[in-house]
Amino acid sequence: MKTLIKNARMVSDGCIGEGDLLIAGDRIEKIAKDITPVGNCKVIDAGGKLLLPGAIDDQVHFREPGLTHKATIGSESAAAVAGGVTTFFEQPNTMPQTISIERLEEKFAIAGRTSYANYSFFLGGTNDNLEELKRLDRKACAGVKLFLGSSTGNMLVDNERTIEEIFSNVDLVIAAHCEDEATIRKNLGYYESVYGENIPMGTHPLIRSAEACYLSSSKAIALAKKTGARLHVFHLSTARETALFRNDIPLKDKKITAEVCVHHLWFSDADYAEKGSLIKWNPAVKTAEDRGALWTALLDDRLDVIATDHAPHTWEEKHQVGYGRIPSGAPLVQHSLVAMLEKVQEGVISVEKVVEKMCHNPAILFDIADRGYLREGYFADVVLVDMNSPWVVAKDNLLYKCGWSPMEGQGFRSRIVSTWVNGNLAYDNGGVIPACYGARVCFNR
Ligand code: DOR
């Protein structure tokens, strides 16, 4: 059976085109002004609503295996398709950590059984798994992840010689979490001496400071330049770091790229007073000035992709007593696209640019095969969006296993109506369709 979506405003390749899109099997068969249904064909009248390529989130933590009290690949991928995210790249700080090819394949097997969205993973680099990283097939997964600053999961890579070896020998995207550990420790020591155990949450961006971010990301970039590594810096959070990236060459030719996350574009340090530990992330949400500079760098193409760093923890974990005990991270994958579409409504960014940063650019950056665009012959990962259907984020409309969101109480004007993954309807009018439709992502490398 085919699916024909009629009267849509289709956003792809920098344009908005009015017309119809025909899905046959797992692919987009035809895009045209007016397509006549033939044979066994389900016809959907989009009534002028927006039709976008499914978003590709290059940084999520879905916690499986081992941390399934927080989340599972099944639960969070359901939230992803409800949010218009049809492909995700998941991070290695699970239990056990994804630091060998065997562990990587175990994750692929779990996703193959339970993921609603398309999936790939990062293999984690450590101080002593260089040989494993070298053995990795270039087409096997999204890339290699290095925690150059400590965060959830004790995966800090701090041996300078090893880092240089990895940069010199890994011929894949190396995605890095950049925060300078010595600076963080020094700042933490100072604030502990002032407040003891009761460090206020608003101090988080002073402990995980702009300086810590800049020191680490500038060092990683210098090393990438020296070694020729293909470096992707995750979750930029400061104004100062934006100067480290260029916009004078096309993305496909860049050797050094950058991701910015929804929370760093949405919140500022003024929000700690109300949201407290719910917006404790690593790197920290910083000042409104930093946020403004991130938007500027995103819009002028120094920053290449928008992602979430979706990182659920339980409500109880987020409400422990003591700054140091509260884990960093929060769930976002269900709300990333609507949050950015809210910024379209506010006139901050165009819908074409949102599609570029959330759909096209992750596909270009990681050489993803046949996804990220509305194009004939591409996989039918498609999202129907009503830009005029206000709703409010509340506990009863969350799909996250942890059952809370830092966005609760937030109103959005746009709503995800339906999501197709590989041509199958995966989410429709508030409900996830109970079957597994995701596929392992293939790469053109
Ligand atoms: O805030 C964060 N949480 N940052 C990270 O880098 C890891 C993540 C997590 O896994 O909880």
Tab-separated table of C-alpha atoms and ligand atoms in Angstrom:
chain	number	residue	atom	x	y	z
A	1	MET	CA	0.000	0.000	0.000
A	2	LYS	CA	1.155	3.493	-0.871
A	3	THR	CA	0.564	6.703	1.093
A	4	LEU	CA	-0.201	9.948	-0.716
A	5	ILE	CA	0.062	13.168	1.302
A	6	LYS	CA	-1.747	15.926	-0.594
A	7	ASN	CA	-1.775	19.712	-0.243
A	8	ALA	CA	1.294	19.986	1.934
A	9	ARG	CA	3.758	22.828	2.314
A	10	MET	CA	6.954	20.825	1.918
A	11	VAL	CA	10.179	22.197	3.373
A	12	SER	CA	13.428	20.867	1.942
A	13	ASP	CA	16.595	22.054	0.193
A	14	GLY	CA	16.092	25.636	1.320
A	15	CYS	CA	12.601	26.007	-0.200
A	16	ILE	CA	8.956	25.649	0.719
A	17	GLY	CA	7.007	23.979	-2.092
A	18	GLU	CA	3.266	23.363	-2.188
A	19	GLY	CA	2.097	20.013	-3.466
A	20	ASP	CA	1.896	16.283	-2.892
A	21	LEU	CA	4.289	13.580	-1.731
A	22	LEU	CA	3.834	9.894	-2.535
A	23	ILE	CA	5.341	7.195	-0.301
A	24	ALA	CA	5.850	3.702	-1.737
A	25	GLY	CA	7.388	1.084	0.528
A	26	ASP	CA	10.114	2.701	2.595
A	27	ARG	CA	10.893	5.482	0.100
A	28	ILE	CA	9.535	8.745	-1.232
A	29	GLU	CA	8.462	7.766	-4.737
A	30	LYS	CA	7.301	11.088	-6.092
A	31	ILE	CA	7.032	14.769	-5.184
A	32	ALA	CA	4.898	16.920	-7.504
A	33	LYS	CA	2.332	19.717	-7.632
A	34	ASP	CA	-0.563	17.294	-8.090
A	35	ILE	CA	-0.310	13.502	-7.839
A	36	THR	CA	-3.338	11.343	-8.694
A	37	PRO	CA	-3.740	8.280	-6.461
A	38	VAL	CA	-3.692	4.967	-8.272
A	39	GLY	CA	-4.313	1.454	-6.929
A	40	ASN	CA	-4.090	0.672	-3.241
A	41	CYS	CA	-3.244	4.095	-1.877
A	42	LYS	CA	-4.080	5.789	1.425
A	43	VAL	CA	-4.712	9.489	0.767
A	44	ILE	CA	-4.105	12.105	3.467
A	45	ASP	CA	-5.135	15.710	2.987
A	46	ALA	CA	-2.484	17.818	4.723
A	47	GLY	CA	-4.685	20.902	4.287
A	48	GLY	CA	-1.691	23.202	3.856
A	49	LYS	CA	0.176	21.937	6.900
A	50	LEU	CA	3.979	21.748	6.860
A	51	LEU	CA	5.683	18.553	5.768
A	52	LEU	CA	9.296	18.255	6.920
A	53	PRO	CA	12.011	15.628	6.670
A	54	GLY	CA	12.254	13.749	9.983
A	55	ALA	CA	14.775	15.340	12.313
A	56	ILE	CA	18.106	13.608	12.921
A	57	ASP	CA	19.380	14.008	16.490
A	58	ASP	CA	23.096	13.298	16.642
A	59	GLN	CA	23.338	13.193	20.444
A	60	VAL	CA	20.943	11.305	22.699
A	61	HIS	CA	21.397	9.151	25.804
A	62	PHE	CA	18.775	6.399	25.830
A	63	ARG	CA	20.390	4.550	28.794
A	64	GLU	CA	20.169	0.996	27.523
A	65	PRO	CA	21.701	-1.359	28.488
A	66	GLY	CA	22.108	-1.040	32.216
A	67	LEU	CA	20.396	2.192	33.189
A	68	THR	CA	16.882	1.237	32.208
A	69	HIS	CA	15.366	2.668	35.394
A	70	LYS	CA	15.979	6.040	33.666
A	71	ALA	CA	14.995	5.199	30.082
A	72	THR	CA	15.087	2.541	27.384
A	73	ILE	CA	15.701	2.643	23.666
A	74	GLY	CA	12.026	1.699	23.256
A	75	SER	CA	10.612	4.411	25.521
A	76	GLU	CA	12.790	7.266	24.320
A	77	SER	CA	12.551	6.392	20.620
A	78	ALA	CA	8.756	6.515	21.046
A	79	ALA	CA	9.188	10.021	22.485
A	80	ALA	CA	11.482	10.828	19.540
A	81	VAL	CA	8.938	9.939	16.843
A	82	ALA	CA	6.246	11.806	18.810
A	83	GLY	CA	8.560	14.808	18.540
A	84	GLY	CA	9.276	14.412	14.819
A	85	VAL	CA	12.750	12.933	15.346
A	86	THR	CA	13.076	9.925	13.043
A	87	THR	CA	16.776	9.146	13.487
A	88	PHE	CA	19.022	9.269	16.548
A	89	PHE	CA	22.667	8.638	17.371
A	90	GLU	CA	23.032	7.304	20.884
A	91	GLN	CA	25.959	7.796	23.257
A	92	PRO	CA	28.299	5.246	24.855
A	93	ASN	CA	27.895	6.086	28.569
A	94	THR	CA	25.573	3.183	29.261
A	95	MET	CA	26.262	0.194	31.531
A	96	PRO	CA	28.326	-1.537	30.347
A	97	GLN	CA	29.946	1.313	28.461
A	98	THR	CA	29.968	1.018	24.663
A	99	ILE	CA	33.712	0.772	24.311
A	100	SER	CA	34.129	-2.346	22.181
A	101	ILE	CA	32.705	-3.474	18.865
A	102	GLU	CA	30.989	-6.345	20.634
A	103	ARG	CA	29.156	-3.970	22.982
A	104	LEU	CA	28.277	-1.760	20.036
A	105	GLU	CA	26.661	-4.657	18.201
A	106	GLU	CA	24.709	-5.569	21.352
A	107	LYS	CA	23.186	-2.098	21.271
A	108	PHE	CA	22.316	-2.435	17.602
A	109	ALA	CA	20.557	-5.689	18.457
A	110	ILE	CA	18.458	-4.028	21.198
A	111	ALA	CA	17.539	-1.170	18.869
A	112	GLY	CA	16.678	-3.649	16.110
A	113	ARG	CA	14.082	-5.190	18.415
A	114	THR	CA	12.700	-2.085	20.118
A	115	SER	CA	13.415	1.214	18.359
A	116	TYR	CA	10.616	3.221	16.759
A	117	ALA	CA	13.139	5.489	15.074
A	118	ASN	CA	16.191	4.850	12.906
A	119	TYR	CA	19.323	4.426	14.951
A	120	SER	CA	23.039	4.413	15.138
A	121	PHE	CA	25.522	4.688	17.979
A	122	PHE	CA	28.872	6.110	18.950
A	123	LEU	CA	31.707	3.892	20.046
A	124	GLY	CA	33.278	5.411	23.154
A	125	GLY	CA	36.984	6.147	23.260
A	126	THR	CA	38.840	5.490	26.524
A	127	ASN	CA	42.381	5.863	27.776
A	128	ASP	CA	43.084	2.308	26.593
A	129	ASN	CA	40.886	1.105	23.722
A	130	LEU	CA	42.742	2.594	20.745
A	131	GLU	CA	43.141	-0.812	19.055
A	132	GLU	CA	39.388	-1.336	19.206
A	133	LEU	CA	38.762	2.099	17.694
A	134	LYS	CA	41.184	1.288	14.874
A	135	ARG	CA	39.347	-1.982	14.131
A	136	LEU	CA	36.022	-0.178	13.718
A	137	ASP	CA	34.560	-0.375	10.215
A	138	ARG	CA	33.978	3.173	8.899
A	139	LYS	CA	30.405	2.280	7.943
A	140	ALA	CA	29.548	0.516	11.204
A	141	CYS	CA	28.337	3.423	13.296
A	142	ALA	CA	28.022	7.190	13.583
A	143	GLY	CA	31.505	7.801	14.940
A	144	VAL	CA	33.705	7.821	18.015
A	145	LYS	CA	32.766	9.752	21.156
A	146	LEU	CA	35.340	11.222	23.512
A	147	PHE	CA	34.479	12.687	26.898
A	148	LEU	CA	37.277	15.250	27.145
A	149	GLY	CA	35.444	16.505	30.232
A	150	SER	CA	33.890	14.224	32.842
A	151	SER	CA	30.146	13.716	32.899
A	152	THR	CA	27.602	10.980	33.610
A	153	GLY	CA	29.210	7.545	33.353
A	154	ASN	CA	32.910	8.043	34.241
A	155	MET	CA	34.198	8.088	30.682
A	156	LEU	CA	36.772	10.862	30.976
A	157	VAL	CA	39.622	10.486	28.483
A	158	ASP	CA	42.489	12.473	29.951
A	159	ASN	CA	45.663	10.822	28.718
A	160	GLU	CA	47.079	13.440	26.350
A	161	ARG	CA	49.144	10.938	24.381
A	162	THR	CA	46.164	8.667	23.892
A	163	ILE	CA	43.991	11.563	22.748
A	164	GLU	CA	46.597	12.480	20.149
A	165	GLU	CA	46.839	8.844	19.025
A	166	ILE	CA	43.063	8.680	18.643
A	167	PHE	CA	42.990	11.928	16.680
A	168	SER	CA	45.817	10.672	14.454
A	169	ASN	CA	44.443	7.184	13.811
A	170	VAL	CA	40.653	7.330	13.759
A	171	ASP	CA	39.342	8.085	10.286
A	172	LEU	CA	35.780	8.816	11.394
A	173	VAL	CA	33.869	11.670	12.979
A	174	ILE	CA	35.297	12.150	16.484
A	175	ALA	CA	32.581	13.776	18.565
A	176	ALA	CA	33.928	15.447	21.685
A	177	HIS	CA	32.488	16.657	24.959
A	178	CYS	CA	34.807	19.567	25.739
A	179	GLU	CA	35.168	20.867	29.307
A	180	ASP	CA	38.513	21.274	31.018
A	181	GLU	CA	38.628	18.993	34.035
A	182	ALA	CA	41.299	20.876	36.019
A	183	THR	CA	39.345	24.131	35.734
A	184	ILE	CA	36.123	22.440	36.844
A	185	ARG	CA	37.868	20.863	39.862
A	186	LYS	CA	39.436	24.172	40.847
A	187	ASN	CA	36.101	25.995	40.605
A	188	LEU	CA	34.302	23.230	42.476
A	189	GLY	CA	36.882	23.363	45.261
A	190	TYR	CA	36.356	27.092	45.609
A	191	TYR	CA	32.549	26.911	45.770
A	192	GLU	CA	32.717	23.977	48.192
A	193	SER	CA	34.862	26.118	50.453
A	194	VAL	CA	32.208	28.846	50.315
A	195	TYR	CA	29.012	26.779	50.533
A	196	GLY	CA	30.027	23.321	51.774
A	197	GLU	CA	27.496	20.761	50.515
A	198	ASN	CA	24.855	23.385	49.803
A	199	ILE	CA	26.191	24.857	46.580
A	200	PRO	CA	23.290	26.736	44.915
A	201	MET	CA	22.302	25.419	41.476
A	202	GLY	CA	22.864	28.865	39.958
A	203	THR	CA	26.576	28.301	40.623
A	204	HIS	CA	26.720	25.407	38.149
A	205	PRO	CA	27.761	27.642	35.183
A	206	LEU	CA	30.484	29.169	37.349
A	207	ILE	CA	31.868	25.742	38.249
A	208	ARG	CA	31.465	24.301	34.758
A	209	SER	CA	32.564	27.681	33.508
A	210	ALA	CA	32.891	29.320	30.104
A	211	GLU	CA	36.644	29.199	30.658
A	212	ALA	CA	36.519	25.405	31.164
A	213	CYS	CA	34.629	25.034	27.887
A	214	TYR	CA	36.920	27.319	25.917
A	215	LEU	CA	40.145	25.772	27.213
A	216	SER	CA	39.015	22.290	26.250
A	217	SER	CA	37.387	23.000	22.895
A	218	SER	CA	40.221	25.246	21.696
A	219	LYS	CA	42.724	22.550	22.666
A	220	ALA	CA	40.750	19.849	20.836
A	221	ILE	CA	40.506	22.045	17.763
A	222	ALA	CA	44.242	22.779	17.795
A	223	LEU	CA	44.918	19.043	17.991
A	224	ALA	CA	42.476	18.326	15.161
A	225	LYS	CA	44.280	20.886	13.006
A	226	LYS	CA	47.642	19.340	13.837
A	227	THR	CA	46.548	15.748	13.194
A	228	GLY	CA	43.974	16.258	10.435
A	229	ALA	CA	41.279	14.574	12.548
A	230	ARG	CA	37.614	14.991	11.673
A	231	LEU	CA	36.384	16.684	14.856
A	232	HIS	CA	32.790	17.448	15.775
A	233	VAL	CA	32.474	19.479	18.976
A	234	PHE	CA	29.296	18.609	20.821
A	235	HIS	CA	27.001	21.023	22.694
A	236	LEU	CA	28.641	24.424	22.329
A	237	SER	CA	27.498	26.592	25.227
A	238	THR	CA	29.523	29.803	25.252
A	239	ALA	CA	29.923	32.960	23.202
A	240	ARG	CA	33.698	32.661	23.298
A	241	GLU	CA	33.798	29.235	21.677
A	242	THR	CA	31.746	30.367	18.678
A	243	ALA	CA	34.816	32.231	17.378
A	244	LEU	CA	36.589	28.881	16.972
A	245	PHE	CA	34.383	27.802	14.048
A	246	ARG	CA	34.202	28.932	10.444
A	247	ASN	CA	31.460	29.606	7.954
A	248	ASP	CA	33.487	30.321	4.829
A	249	ILE	CA	33.450	26.752	3.500
A	250	PRO	CA	30.546	24.384	2.835
A	251	LEU	CA	29.733	21.892	5.572
A	252	LYS	CA	30.746	18.928	3.424
A	253	ASP	CA	34.305	20.295	3.267
A	254	LYS	CA	34.651	21.171	6.955
A	255	LYS	CA	37.031	19.120	9.074
A	256	ILE	CA	35.905	20.819	12.285
A	257	THR	CA	32.198	21.157	12.978
A	258	ALA	CA	29.964	22.124	15.864
A	259	GLU	CA	26.676	21.127	17.420
A	260	VAL	CA	24.456	23.340	19.551
A	261	CYS	CA	21.726	21.932	21.769
A	262	VAL	CA	18.165	23.067	22.244
A	263	HIS	CA	18.628	23.785	25.961
A	264	HIS	CA	21.540	26.132	25.337
A	265	LEU	CA	19.406	27.974	22.777
A	266	TRP	CA	16.358	28.027	25.057
A	267	PHE	CA	17.370	28.549	28.689
A	268	SER	CA	19.771	30.978	30.378
A	269	ASP	CA	21.225	31.265	33.870
A	270	ALA	CA	18.163	33.327	34.832
A	271	ASP	CA	16.184	30.059	34.694
A	272	TYR	CA	18.087	28.273	37.497
A	273	ALA	CA	15.988	30.157	40.065
A	274	GLU	CA	12.789	28.515	38.836
A	275	LYS	CA	14.003	25.255	37.280
A	276	GLY	CA	16.914	24.417	39.596
A	277	SER	CA	18.402	20.976	39.069
A	278	LEU	CA	16.000	20.226	36.202
A	279	ILE	CA	18.223	22.352	33.955
A	280	LYS	CA	21.535	21.123	35.351
A	281	TRP	CA	23.398	19.971	32.251
A	282	ASN	CA	27.045	19.445	31.325
A	283	PRO	CA	28.099	21.780	29.805
A	284	ALA	CA	26.015	24.152	31.905
A	285	VAL	CA	23.375	26.519	30.595
A	286	LYS	CA	25.174	29.870	30.729
A	287	THR	CA	24.281	33.556	30.365
A	288	ALA	CA	21.706	35.195	28.104
A	289	GLU	CA	24.664	36.773	26.307
A	290	ASP	CA	26.110	33.317	25.604
A	291	ARG	CA	22.719	32.149	24.360
A	292	GLY	CA	22.469	35.162	22.032
A	293	ALA	CA	25.931	34.472	20.610
A	294	LEU	CA	25.003	30.818	20.009
A	295	TRP	CA	21.976	31.942	18.007
A	296	THR	CA	24.136	34.341	15.988
A	297	ALA	CA	26.694	31.613	15.248
A	298	LEU	CA	23.955	29.133	14.361
A	299	LEU	CA	22.315	31.545	11.946
A	300	ASP	CA	25.602	32.523	10.282
A	301	ASP	CA	26.569	28.820	9.915
A	302	ARG	CA	29.527	28.625	12.268
A	303	LEU	CA	27.430	26.088	14.187
A	304	ASP	CA	26.242	23.273	11.973
A	305	VAL	CA	23.608	21.148	13.696
A	306	ILE	CA	20.953	21.418	16.395
A	307	ALA	CA	20.583	18.402	18.694
A	308	THR	CA	19.288	17.657	22.184
A	309	ASP	CA	21.817	15.722	24.281
A	310	HIS	CA	18.588	14.076	25.516
A	311	ALA	CA	19.762	12.778	28.915
A	312	PRO	CA	17.005	11.514	31.215
A	313	HIS	CA	17.463	10.903	34.927
A	314	THR	CA	14.725	10.013	37.375
A	315	TRP	CA	12.864	12.707	39.304
A	316	GLU	CA	14.311	11.289	42.531
A	317	GLU	CA	17.868	11.439	41.186
A	318	LYS	CA	17.328	15.074	40.181
A	319	HIS	CA	16.000	15.950	43.647
A	320	GLN	CA	18.713	14.508	45.858
A	321	VAL	CA	20.177	16.775	48.486
A	322	GLY	CA	23.537	18.265	47.562
A	323	TYR	CA	24.710	19.829	44.304
A	324	GLY	CA	27.386	17.182	43.757
A	325	ARG	CA	24.986	14.251	43.993
A	326	ILE	CA	22.528	15.536	41.397
A	327	PRO	CA	23.273	14.128	37.940
A	328	SER	CA	23.449	16.423	34.926
A	329	GLY	CA	21.099	16.012	32.000
A	330	ALA	CA	17.417	16.211	31.145
A	331	PRO	CA	15.068	14.759	28.540
A	332	LEU	CA	14.340	16.847	25.430
A	333	VAL	CA	13.903	14.677	22.346
A	334	GLN	CA	10.098	14.940	22.291
A	335	HIS	CA	10.239	18.747	22.276
A	336	SER	CA	13.267	19.757	20.228
A	337	LEU	CA	11.487	20.289	16.924
A	338	VAL	CA	8.466	22.106	18.361
A	339	ALA	CA	10.787	24.276	20.464
A	340	MET	CA	12.689	25.332	17.367
A	341	LEU	CA	9.417	25.858	15.473
A	342	GLU	CA	8.380	28.163	18.328
A	343	LYS	CA	11.485	30.182	17.485
A	344	VAL	CA	10.248	30.238	13.882
A	345	GLN	CA	6.945	31.701	15.145
A	346	GLU	CA	8.933	34.289	17.124
A	347	GLY	CA	10.817	35.263	13.964
A	348	VAL	CA	14.213	34.194	15.341
A	349	ILE	CA	14.921	31.565	12.650
A	350	SER	CA	13.242	30.479	9.421
A	351	VAL	CA	11.651	27.074	9.032
A	352	GLU	CA	14.029	26.360	6.124
A	353	LYS	CA	16.968	26.986	8.475
A	354	VAL	CA	15.488	24.726	11.170
A	355	VAL	CA	15.222	21.960	8.567
A	356	GLU	CA	18.789	22.637	7.440
A	357	LYS	CA	20.183	22.397	10.986
A	358	MET	CA	18.050	19.506	12.254
A	359	CYS	CA	17.623	17.375	9.120
A	360	HIS	CA	19.977	18.181	6.228
A	361	ASN	CA	23.156	19.011	8.106
A	362	PRO	CA	23.343	15.931	10.346
A	363	ALA	CA	22.929	13.889	7.149
A	364	ILE	CA	25.759	15.774	5.422
A	365	LEU	CA	28.034	15.820	8.454
A	366	PHE	CA	27.823	12.070	9.075
A	367	ASP	CA	27.437	10.995	5.401
A	368	ILE	CA	24.081	9.385	6.151
A	369	ALA	CA	22.698	7.513	3.143
A	370	ASP	CA	19.381	8.755	1.695
A	371	ARG	CA	17.926	10.526	4.711
A	372	GLY	CA	17.484	14.094	5.913
A	373	TYR	CA	15.657	15.534	2.888
A	374	LEU	CA	12.304	15.351	1.135
A	375	ARG	CA	13.664	13.976	-2.123
A	376	GLU	CA	12.452	11.321	-4.531
A	377	GLY	CA	14.274	8.052	-3.851
A	378	TYR	CA	15.131	8.995	-0.264
A	379	PHE	CA	13.748	7.109	2.746
A	380	ALA	CA	10.267	8.280	3.673
A	381	ASP	CA	11.142	9.782	7.075
A	382	VAL	CA	8.520	12.496	7.058
A	383	VAL	CA	6.824	14.717	9.648
A	384	LEU	CA	3.493	16.496	9.283
A	385	VAL	CA	3.327	19.627	11.454
A	386	ASP	CA	0.413	21.898	12.316
A	387	MET	CA	1.899	25.340	12.955
A	388	ASN	CA	-1.350	26.579	14.464
A	389	SER	CA	-2.389	24.074	17.105
A	390	PRO	CA	-1.375	25.364	20.540
A	391	TRP	CA	-0.725	22.978	23.407
A	392	VAL	CA	1.095	22.932	26.716
A	393	VAL	CA	3.759	20.436	27.825
A	394	ALA	CA	2.379	18.529	30.820
A	395	LYS	CA	3.047	15.265	32.610
A	396	ASP	CA	0.158	13.533	30.835
A	397	ASN	CA	1.552	14.218	27.363
A	398	LEU	CA	5.133	13.126	28.058
A	399	LEU	CA	6.428	9.849	26.688
A	400	TYR	CA	9.742	9.853	28.541
A	401	LYS	CA	10.171	6.933	30.891
A	402	CYS	CA	11.355	9.318	33.624
A	403	GLY	CA	7.978	11.107	33.458
A	404	TRP	CA	9.171	14.712	33.715
A	405	SER	CA	10.453	17.433	31.393
A	406	PRO	CA	12.248	20.746	31.925
A	407	MET	CA	9.675	22.097	29.436
A	408	GLU	CA	6.606	21.345	31.617
A	409	GLY	CA	4.243	24.319	31.576
A	410	GLN	CA	5.703	25.595	28.315
A	411	GLY	CA	3.176	26.368	25.585
A	412	PHE	CA	3.985	25.608	21.950
A	413	ARG	CA	2.039	26.895	18.970
A	414	SER	CA	3.001	24.032	16.688
A	415	ARG	CA	2.227	20.367	17.096
A	416	ILE	CA	3.564	17.210	15.484
A	417	VAL	CA	0.526	15.618	13.808
A	418	SER	CA	2.035	12.504	12.189
A	419	THR	CA	5.475	10.971	11.756
A	420	TRP	CA	6.446	8.361	9.179
A	421	VAL	CA	9.627	6.329	9.621
A	422	ASN	CA	10.799	4.426	6.540
A	423	GLY	CA	7.335	4.915	5.030
A	424	ASN	CA	5.490	3.495	8.039
A	425	LEU	CA	3.229	5.636	10.163
A	426	ALA	CA	5.002	5.622	13.544
A	427	TYR	CA	3.103	8.413	15.330
A	428	ASP	CA	-0.335	9.805	14.609
A	429	ASN	CA	-2.485	12.363	16.428
A	430	GLY	CA	-1.115	11.808	19.885
A	431	GLY	CA	-0.425	8.083	19.684
A	432	VAL	CA	2.664	6.049	18.917
A	433	ILE	CA	1.791	3.116	16.664
A	434	PRO	CA	2.761	-0.022	18.602
A	435	ALA	CA	5.290	-1.720	16.344
A	436	CYS	CA	8.959	-1.223	15.609
A	437	TYR	CA	9.830	0.629	12.448
A	438	GLY	CA	13.342	1.915	12.880
A	439	ALA	CA	16.261	0.739	10.785
A	440	ARG	CA	20.002	0.756	11.261
A	441	VAL	CA	21.342	3.888	9.612
A	442	CYS	CA	23.667	3.320	6.621
A	443	PHE	CA	26.515	5.648	5.763
A	444	ASN	CA	27.988	6.720	2.406
A	445	ARG	CA	31.618	6.460	3.451
B	1	DOR	O1	24.305	16.829	31.032
B	1	DOR	C1	24.785	15.816	30.532
B	1	DOR	N1	24.232	14.615	30.746
B	1	DOR	N2	25.887	15.912	29.781
B	1	DOR	C2	26.552	14.829	29.348
B	1	DOR	O2	27.553	14.971	28.703
B	1	DOR	C3	26.077	13.481	29.704
B	1	DOR	C4	24.647	13.489	30.000
B	1	DOR	C5	24.204	12.210	30.642
B	1	DOR	O3	24.486	11.148	30.102
B	1	DOR	O4	23.520	12.256	31.665
